[in-house]
Amino acid sequence: MRLHVGLLHYPVYNKNYQTIASAITTFDLHDCSRLAKTYGVKTFYVITPLEDQQELARRVLRHWTVGYGAGYNWTRKEALELMAVSPSLEACVEEITTREAQRPLLIVTDASKKKAPGLTYAQARNMVRADQVILLLFGTAWGLVDEVFEKADYLLDPVEGYTNYNHLSVRSAAAIILDRLVGRDGLES
Amino acid sequence: MRLHVGLLHYPVYNKNYQTIASAITTFDLHDCSRLAKTYGVKTFYVITPLEDQQELARRVLRHWTVGYGAGYNWTRKEALELMAVSPSLEACVEEITTREAQRPLLIVTDASKKKAPGLTYAQARNMVRADQVILLLFGTAWGLVDEVFEKADYLLDPVEGYTNYNHLSVRSAAAIILDRLVGRDGLES
């Protein structure tokens, strides 16, 4: 697999649909790194242009990979080693392009937006399993701004549960989507 | 569906396999409530015998259901209204028994334990869809202690990702398992 995951903190919407740079939630860094390690994701990119926020992410990374946390919990070290910090979506795409010698397909996610025809989970799973270079992008706060959707190659269908409620945390959405795209249970059925 | 979810804070193991009461992580309350609302779960029980921890959970509940948070974000209100606090697994089972006029099947989860024959996701999905009364139980910290497994009717197969790494957060595990048991994508395939 050549699947990379990005968590975008700018540009995203706030509650009033203004474009903002959101603050990092450290729980996201842990949960998404552990998901990345579980599902064979190559890199989990934390994307923010704010230097103090980049430094916060790097402090978490250092604590668990070379600091006290590395000895305290090696499973956390293994997961956070997959995390990287990037200043922008463009820089992230460039870095993947250099590493993979191929530009990644940009697959974006949204809790409610649907495009006809959207990318189904079966289609996305096939792309992942065919070793295509992919950047799967999640938005923080109230979601990715419209201009990010315009840059995307595909918009993945929203997660549908059992009700019409579609307000999961980005941590939960990332867990469900990675399991649908990569998990063994999904492949067997 | 008559599916209830419990998050157990006692008795669970710590890192050294001693039995402890773990502290509540407020992110768990939010993420699991939102999952419960998304997947049609009837109640999300936060189970802890510690009175200060019960009060913490109730403070979070009040803030988002009748306090400032209720006006600030109605989607969070809708989710947290499904949350209840229970002092023990036994009390939780009793409460469900009273409400449903039937004792729930206790299905427990673990990141690594496997029983032969364990409960597969397909089997568990069929039980949920057949409207059986179920308490699906997740452990915090280093997981449920052995005596909880002895009380269980079923042990659900562990989540398997793409690697052998099995150190997801309980939030991520709950997201993946609920999607496998109830999510529309799982049902279609």
Tab-separated table of C-alpha atoms in Angstrom:
chain	number	residue	atom	x	y	z
A	1	MET	CA	0.000	0.000	0.000
A	2	ARG	CA	1.048	3.553	-0.723
A	3	LEU	CA	-1.631	5.257	1.333
A	4	HIS	CA	-0.912	8.493	3.186
A	5	VAL	CA	-3.336	10.302	5.498
A	6	GLY	CA	-3.508	14.060	6.059
A	7	LEU	CA	-5.271	15.985	8.811
A	8	LEU	CA	-5.806	19.560	7.619
A	9	HIS	CA	-5.942	22.474	10.084
A	10	TYR	CA	-5.948	25.207	7.400
A	11	PRO	CA	-7.947	26.138	5.412
A	12	VAL	CA	-11.036	24.817	7.218
A	13	TYR	CA	-14.370	26.332	8.197
A	14	ASN	CA	-15.373	27.410	11.656
A	15	LYS	CA	-18.948	27.179	12.959
A	16	ASN	CA	-19.921	30.310	11.004
A	17	TYR	CA	-18.336	29.106	7.737
A	18	GLN	CA	-15.423	31.507	7.975
A	19	THR	CA	-12.051	30.185	6.845
A	20	ILE	CA	-9.715	29.626	9.781
A	21	ALA	CA	-6.625	27.752	10.944
A	22	SER	CA	-7.860	25.390	13.680
A	23	ALA	CA	-5.893	24.467	16.786
A	24	ILE	CA	-4.327	21.041	17.043
A	25	THR	CA	-6.106	18.531	19.292
A	26	THR	CA	-3.397	16.286	20.710
A	27	PHE	CA	-5.865	13.377	20.974
A	28	ASP	CA	-6.104	13.502	17.166
A	29	LEU	CA	-2.344	13.012	16.877
A	30	HIS	CA	-2.379	9.915	19.077
A	31	ASP	CA	-5.548	8.340	17.720
A	32	CYS	CA	-4.686	8.934	14.061
A	33	SER	CA	-1.079	7.754	14.458
A	34	ARG	CA	-2.311	4.542	16.090
A	35	LEU	CA	-4.833	4.087	13.279
A	36	ALA	CA	-2.118	4.675	10.692
A	37	LYS	CA	0.074	2.014	12.306
A	38	THR	CA	-2.846	-0.449	12.539
A	39	TYR	CA	-3.921	-0.045	8.924
A	40	GLY	CA	-0.519	0.099	7.214
A	41	VAL	CA	-0.675	3.819	6.329
A	42	LYS	CA	2.766	5.086	5.278
A	43	THR	CA	2.591	8.592	6.775
A	44	PHE	CA	0.149	10.537	8.891
A	45	TYR	CA	0.602	14.232	8.018
A	46	VAL	CA	-0.476	16.910	10.479
A	47	ILE	CA	-0.944	19.958	8.265
A	48	THR	CA	-0.860	23.446	9.766
A	49	PRO	CA	0.826	26.710	8.722
A	50	LEU	CA	0.976	27.997	12.321
A	51	GLU	CA	4.503	27.658	13.643
A	52	ASP	CA	3.515	27.353	17.312
A	53	GLN	CA	1.107	24.565	16.370
A	54	GLN	CA	3.774	22.805	14.314
A	55	GLU	CA	6.032	23.036	17.364
A	56	LEU	CA	3.270	21.574	19.580
A	57	ALA	CA	2.932	18.589	17.223
A	58	ARG	CA	6.730	18.149	17.178
A	59	ARG	CA	6.865	18.251	20.990
A	60	VAL	CA	4.305	15.447	21.185
A	61	LEU	CA	6.300	13.540	18.579
A	62	ARG	CA	9.608	14.004	20.424
A	63	HIS	CA	8.155	13.048	23.814
A	64	TRP	CA	6.872	9.720	22.529
A	65	THR	CA	9.609	8.820	20.055
A	66	VAL	CA	12.837	9.901	21.781
A	67	GLY	CA	11.774	11.378	25.150
A	68	TYR	CA	10.351	9.824	28.303
A	69	GLY	CA	7.322	8.397	26.508
A	70	ALA	CA	9.473	6.241	24.233
A	71	GLY	CA	10.572	4.119	27.182
A	72	TYR	CA	7.226	4.292	28.935
A	73	ASN	CA	5.166	2.975	26.029
A	74	TRP	CA	6.859	1.518	22.961
A	75	THR	CA	3.520	0.975	21.196
A	76	ARG	CA	2.973	4.731	21.184
A	77	LYS	CA	6.515	5.262	19.851
A	78	GLU	CA	5.854	2.882	16.958
A	79	ALA	CA	2.681	4.740	16.069
A	80	LEU	CA	3.942	8.306	16.373
A	81	GLU	CA	6.991	7.535	14.253
A	82	LEU	CA	4.575	7.550	11.307
A	83	MET	CA	3.581	11.158	12.023
A	84	ALA	CA	5.029	14.099	10.089
A	85	VAL	CA	4.294	17.815	10.207
A	86	SER	CA	3.641	19.762	7.023
A	87	PRO	CA	2.989	23.520	6.600
A	88	SER	CA	0.380	23.236	3.812
A	89	LEU	CA	-1.578	20.843	1.645
A	90	GLU	CA	0.629	21.813	-1.309
A	91	ALA	CA	3.841	21.078	0.629
A	92	CYS	CA	2.384	17.754	1.761
A	93	VAL	CA	1.511	16.759	-1.823
A	94	GLU	CA	5.007	17.794	-2.959
A	95	GLU	CA	6.679	15.724	-0.245
A	96	ILE	CA	4.660	12.625	-1.135
A	97	THR	CA	5.397	13.200	-4.830
A	98	THR	CA	9.134	13.275	-4.111
A	99	ARG	CA	9.064	10.219	-1.833
A	100	GLU	CA	6.865	8.094	-4.086
A	101	ALA	CA	8.228	9.486	-7.406
A	102	GLN	CA	4.593	9.945	-8.324
A	103	ARG	CA	1.932	12.555	-7.585
A	104	PRO	CA	-0.681	11.226	-5.136
A	105	LEU	CA	-4.351	11.033	-5.947
A	106	LEU	CA	-6.074	13.428	-3.573
A	107	ILE	CA	-9.148	11.811	-1.982
A	108	VAL	CA	-11.062	14.179	0.288
A	109	THR	CA	-13.682	13.356	2.908
A	110	ASP	CA	-16.709	15.231	4.198
A	111	ALA	CA	-19.483	14.317	6.622
A	112	SER	CA	-22.291	15.478	4.370
A	113	LYS	CA	-21.130	16.551	0.910
A	114	LYS	CA	-21.986	14.114	-1.806
A	115	LYS	CA	-20.969	14.350	-5.434
A	116	ALA	CA	-22.611	12.357	-8.187
A	117	PRO	CA	-20.880	10.144	-8.988
A	118	GLY	CA	-18.942	10.094	-5.694
A	119	LEU	CA	-16.224	7.642	-4.810
A	120	THR	CA	-17.726	4.595	-3.113
A	121	TYR	CA	-15.910	2.655	-0.406
A	122	ALA	CA	-15.581	-0.348	-2.727
A	123	GLN	CA	-13.950	1.812	-5.412
A	124	ALA	CA	-11.619	3.490	-2.925
A	125	ARG	CA	-10.691	0.096	-1.440
A	126	ASN	CA	-9.755	-1.160	-4.893
A	127	MET	CA	-7.560	1.888	-5.503
A	128	VAL	CA	-5.787	1.424	-2.174
A	129	ARG	CA	-5.285	-2.299	-2.772
A	130	ALA	CA	-3.938	-1.626	-6.282
A	131	ASP	CA	-1.063	0.271	-4.622
A	132	GLN	CA	-2.032	3.624	-6.064
A	133	VAL	CA	-0.313	6.567	-4.390
A	134	ILE	CA	-3.071	8.233	-2.386
A	135	LEU	CA	-3.400	11.136	0.030
A	136	LEU	CA	-6.614	10.642	2.024
A	137	LEU	CA	-7.488	14.019	3.525
A	138	PHE	CA	-9.576	14.797	6.615
A	139	GLY	CA	-10.604	18.270	7.766
A	140	THR	CA	-10.733	19.547	11.344
A	141	ALA	CA	-13.205	22.062	12.878
A	142	TRP	CA	-16.307	22.381	10.639
A	143	GLY	CA	-14.577	20.763	7.662
A	144	LEU	CA	-12.529	21.394	4.529
A	145	VAL	CA	-13.230	24.638	2.630
A	146	ASP	CA	-14.679	24.535	-0.875
A	147	GLU	CA	-11.384	25.341	-2.612
A	148	VAL	CA	-9.854	22.133	-1.206
A	149	PHE	CA	-12.686	20.134	-2.782
A	150	GLU	CA	-11.936	21.799	-6.112
A	151	LYS	CA	-8.337	20.558	-5.953
A	152	ALA	CA	-9.366	16.981	-5.112
A	153	ASP	CA	-9.377	14.090	-7.538
A	154	TYR	CA	-12.158	12.312	-5.649
A	155	LEU	CA	-14.698	12.993	-2.939
A	156	LEU	CA	-15.327	9.881	-0.849
A	157	ASP	CA	-18.957	9.143	0.033
A	158	PRO	CA	-19.876	10.275	3.565
A	159	VAL	CA	-19.961	7.738	6.394
A	160	GLU	CA	-23.547	6.689	6.905
A	161	GLY	CA	-24.427	5.105	10.201
A	162	TYR	CA	-27.894	3.932	11.111
A	163	THR	CA	-29.455	7.362	11.599
A	164	ASN	CA	-29.192	10.666	9.750
A	165	TYR	CA	-26.944	12.122	12.445
A	166	ASN	CA	-23.597	12.934	10.831
A	167	HIS	CA	-21.562	14.686	13.497
A	168	LEU	CA	-18.781	12.267	14.348
A	169	SER	CA	-15.408	13.454	15.571
A	170	VAL	CA	-12.697	13.442	12.911
A	171	ARG	CA	-11.001	10.751	15.009
A	172	SER	CA	-14.045	8.488	14.729
A	173	ALA	CA	-14.518	9.218	11.013
A	174	ALA	CA	-10.866	8.391	10.312
A	175	ALA	CA	-11.189	5.106	12.220
A	176	ILE	CA	-14.303	4.033	10.329
A	177	ILE	CA	-13.012	5.072	6.913
A	178	LEU	CA	-9.624	3.371	7.314
A	179	ASP	CA	-11.338	0.187	8.464
A	180	ARG	CA	-13.655	0.292	5.448
A	181	LEU	CA	-10.763	0.875	3.033
A	182	VAL	CA	-8.164	-1.442	4.526
A	183	GLY	CA	-9.591	-3.571	7.355
A	184	ARG	CA	-9.643	-7.336	7.000
A	185	ASP	CA	-13.311	-7.667	7.831
A	186	GLY	CA	-14.197	-5.425	4.904
A	187	LEU	CA	-12.059	-7.461	2.551
A	188	GLU	CA	-13.599	-10.753	3.492
A	189	SER	CA	-17.163	-9.690	2.851
B	1	MET	CA	-32.287	-2.153	17.589
B	2	ARG	CA	-31.918	-2.703	21.310
B	3	LEU	CA	-28.172	-2.163	21.462
B	4	HIS	CA	-26.568	-0.487	24.495
B	5	VAL	CA	-22.880	0.364	24.831
B	6	GLY	CA	-20.886	0.434	28.077
B	7	LEU	CA	-17.481	1.948	28.762
B	8	LEU	CA	-16.026	0.300	31.857
B	9	HIS	CA	-13.621	2.161	34.156
B	10	TYR	CA	-13.582	-0.523	36.888
B	11	PRO	CA	-12.443	-3.255	37.092
B	12	VAL	CA	-9.782	-2.823	34.400
B	13	TYR	CA	-6.062	-3.530	34.213
B	14	ASN	CA	-3.318	-0.952	34.379
B	15	LYS	CA	-0.021	-1.289	32.504
B	16	ASN	CA	1.253	-3.786	35.104
B	17	TYR	CA	-1.911	-5.915	35.047
B	18	GLN	CA	-3.095	-4.687	38.422
B	19	THR	CA	-6.829	-4.122	38.810
B	20	ILE	CA	-7.661	-0.421	38.995
B	21	ALA	CA	-10.439	2.131	38.505
B	22	SER	CA	-9.300	4.267	35.581
B	23	ALA	CA	-9.934	8.002	35.262
B	24	ILE	CA	-12.546	9.232	32.822
B	25	THR	CA	-11.252	10.741	29.578
B	26	THR	CA	-13.763	13.393	28.550
B	27	PHE	CA	-12.927	12.863	24.870
B	28	ASP	CA	-14.309	9.324	25.283
B	29	LEU	CA	-17.640	10.724	26.480
B	30	HIS	CA	-18.000	12.979	23.457
B	31	ASP	CA	-16.739	10.561	20.838
B	32	CYS	CA	-18.740	7.593	22.129
B	33	SER	CA	-21.946	9.627	22.549
B	34	ARG	CA	-21.638	10.872	18.979
B	35	LEU	CA	-21.028	7.306	17.791
B	36	ALA	CA	-24.051	6.095	19.751
B	37	LYS	CA	-26.241	8.742	18.122
B	38	THR	CA	-24.870	7.939	14.655
B	39	TYR	CA	-25.386	4.197	14.945
B	40	GLY	CA	-28.761	4.116	16.696
B	41	VAL	CA	-27.427	2.882	20.052
B	42	LYS	CA	-30.072	3.299	22.779
B	43	THR	CA	-27.793	4.230	25.698
B	44	PHE	CA	-24.106	4.877	26.173
B	45	TYR	CA	-23.255	3.932	29.773
B	46	VAL	CA	-20.188	5.411	31.458
B	47	ILE	CA	-19.448	2.929	34.219
B	48	THR	CA	-17.384	3.959	37.240
B	49	PRO	CA	-17.760	3.439	40.998
B	50	LEU	CA	-15.790	6.614	41.829
B	51	GLU	CA	-18.164	9.345	42.894
B	52	ASP	CA	-15.939	12.231	41.798
B	53	GLN	CA	-15.632	10.617	38.383
B	54	GLN	CA	-19.400	10.103	38.165
B	55	GLU	CA	-19.784	13.798	38.988
B	56	LEU	CA	-17.280	14.732	36.262
B	57	ALA	CA	-19.298	12.770	33.703
B	58	ARG	CA	-22.513	14.403	34.922
B	59	ARG	CA	-20.942	17.865	34.680
B	60	VAL	CA	-20.024	17.222	31.044
B	61	LEU	CA	-23.553	15.934	30.472
B	62	ARG	CA	-25.189	18.968	32.076
B	63	HIS	CA	-22.991	21.475	30.250
B	64	TRP	CA	-23.946	20.100	26.846
B	65	THR	CA	-27.564	19.142	27.469
B	66	VAL	CA	-28.930	21.978	29.636
B	67	GLY	CA	-25.997	24.383	30.152
B	68	TYR	CA	-24.188	26.759	27.810
B	69	GLY	CA	-23.166	23.987	25.424
B	70	ALA	CA	-26.774	23.073	24.654
B	71	GLY	CA	-27.287	26.403	22.892
B	72	TYR	CA	-23.797	26.532	21.445
B	73	ASN	CA	-23.976	23.157	19.684
B	74	TRP	CA	-27.268	21.276	19.434
B	75	THR	CA	-25.609	18.314	17.693
B	76	ARG	CA	-23.576	17.679	20.841
B	77	LYS	CA	-26.721	17.973	22.977
B	78	GLU	CA	-28.479	15.340	20.865
B	79	ALA	CA	-25.532	12.982	21.269
B	80	LEU	CA	-24.871	13.455	24.981
B	81	GLU	CA	-28.538	12.935	25.816
B	82	LEU	CA	-27.859	9.242	25.114
B	83	MET	CA	-25.228	9.099	27.857
B	84	ALA	CA	-25.939	7.708	31.321
B	85	VAL	CA	-23.704	7.128	34.336
B	86	SER	CA	-23.709	3.803	36.150
B	87	PRO	CA	-21.760	2.771	39.276
B	88	SER	CA	-21.006	-0.821	38.216
B	89	LEU	CA	-21.403	-3.373	35.458
B	90	GLU	CA	-24.001	-5.180	37.583
B	91	ALA	CA	-26.059	-1.992	38.088
B	92	CYS	CA	-25.839	-1.275	34.375
B	93	VAL	CA	-27.091	-4.767	33.477
B	94	GLU	CA	-29.920	-4.394	36.015
B	95	GLU	CA	-30.971	-1.033	34.590
B	96	ILE	CA	-31.086	-2.403	31.041
B	97	THR	CA	-32.995	-5.462	32.264
B	98	THR	CA	-35.629	-3.216	33.839
B	99	ARG	CA	-35.919	-0.904	30.836
B	100	GLU	CA	-36.038	-3.668	28.240
B	101	ALA	CA	-37.934	-6.175	30.407
B	102	GLN	CA	-35.240	-8.624	29.384
B	103	ARG	CA	-31.709	-9.364	30.502
B	104	PRO	CA	-29.136	-8.142	27.931
B	105	LEU	CA	-26.644	-10.432	26.283
B	106	LEU	CA	-23.228	-9.262	27.427
B	107	ILE	CA	-20.795	-9.004	24.506
B	108	VAL	CA	-17.290	-8.007	25.568
B	109	THR	CA	-14.435	-6.711	23.435
B	110	ASP	CA	-10.676	-7.033	23.684
B	111	ALA	CA	-7.818	-5.964	21.434
B	112	SER	CA	-6.059	-9.294	21.504
B	113	LYS	CA	-7.990	-12.009	23.327
B	114	LYS	CA	-9.498	-14.593	21.070
B	115	LYS	CA	-11.742	-17.433	22.081
B	116	ALA	CA	-12.481	-20.415	19.892
B	117	PRO	CA	-15.166	-20.160	18.721
B	118	GLY	CA	-15.349	-16.377	19.194
B	119	LEU	CA	-18.165	-14.192	18.041
B	120	THR	CA	-17.544	-13.000	14.484
B	121	TYR	CA	-18.660	-9.606	13.221
B	122	ALA	CA	-21.200	-11.250	10.918
B	123	GLN	CA	-22.712	-13.165	13.836
B	124	ALA	CA	-22.804	-10.103	16.077
B	125	ARG	CA	-24.360	-8.024	13.257
B	126	ASN	CA	-27.122	-10.604	12.896
B	127	MET	CA	-27.821	-10.513	16.618
B	128	VAL	CA	-28.016	-6.709	16.622
B	129	ARG	CA	-30.263	-6.671	13.559
B	130	ALA	CA	-32.539	-9.307	15.106
B	131	ASP	CA	-33.324	-6.749	17.876
B	132	GLN	CA	-31.730	-8.804	20.615
B	133	VAL	CA	-31.112	-6.854	23.815
B	134	ILE	CA	-27.344	-6.397	23.932
B	135	LEU	CA	-24.798	-4.656	26.131
B	136	LEU	CA	-21.610	-4.192	24.117
B	137	LEU	CA	-18.815	-3.558	26.603
B	138	PHE	CA	-15.502	-1.768	26.083
B	139	GLY	CA	-12.704	-1.507	28.633
B	140	THR	CA	-10.530	1.514	29.349
B	141	ALA	CA	-6.846	1.603	30.387
B	142	TRP	CA	-5.191	-1.780	29.613
B	143	GLY	CA	-8.518	-3.546	29.198
B	144	LEU	CA	-11.211	-5.550	30.966
B	145	VAL	CA	-10.072	-7.871	33.776
B	146	ASP	CA	-10.472	-11.639	33.444
B	147	GLU	CA	-13.489	-11.870	35.762
B	148	VAL	CA	-15.486	-9.631	33.385
B	149	PHE	CA	-14.763	-12.070	30.555
B	150	GLU	CA	-16.063	-14.895	32.725
B	151	LYS	CA	-19.394	-13.080	33.101
B	152	ALA	CA	-19.738	-12.405	29.372
B	153	ASP	CA	-22.030	-14.328	27.041
B	154	TYR	CA	-19.762	-13.648	24.066
B	155	LEU	CA	-16.286	-12.351	23.296
B	156	LEU	CA	-16.224	-10.437	20.012
B	157	ASP	CA	-13.287	-11.145	17.703
B	158	PRO	CA	-10.545	-8.484	17.968
B	159	VAL	CA	-10.359	-5.740	15.341
B	160	GLU	CA	-7.720	-6.722	12.829
B	161	GLY	CA	-6.300	-3.978	10.673
B	162	TYR	CA	-3.662	-4.536	8.042
B	163	THR	CA	-0.731	-5.104	10.379
B	164	ASN	CA	-0.306	-6.977	13.658
B	165	TYR	CA	-0.335	-3.728	15.640
B	166	ASN	CA	-3.330	-3.829	17.991
B	167	HIS	CA	-3.059	-0.726	20.151
B	168	LEU	CA	-5.952	1.466	19.057
B	169	SER	CA	-7.614	3.904	21.448
B	170	VAL	CA	-10.913	2.675	22.876
B	171	ARG	CA	-12.537	5.555	20.959
B	172	SER	CA	-11.196	4.209	17.661
B	173	ALA	CA	-12.097	0.610	18.501
B	174	ALA	CA	-15.657	1.615	19.399
B	175	ALA	CA	-15.992	3.524	16.105
B	176	ILE	CA	-14.772	0.590	14.029
B	177	ILE	CA	-16.823	-2.029	15.862
B	178	LEU	CA	-20.075	-0.043	15.736
B	179	ASP	CA	-19.582	0.555	12.032
B	180	ARG	CA	-18.975	-3.146	11.451
B	181	LEU	CA	-22.056	-4.135	13.455
B	182	VAL	CA	-24.489	-1.451	12.335
B	183	GLY	CA	-23.032	0.684	9.507
B	184	ARG	CA	-24.757	0.699	6.151
B	185	ASP	CA	-21.607	-0.098	4.202
B	186	GLY	CA	-21.155	-3.331	6.135
B	187	LEU	CA	-24.745	-4.328	5.494
B	188	GLU	CA	-24.534	-3.819	1.765
B	189	SER	CA	-21.540	-6.046	1.273
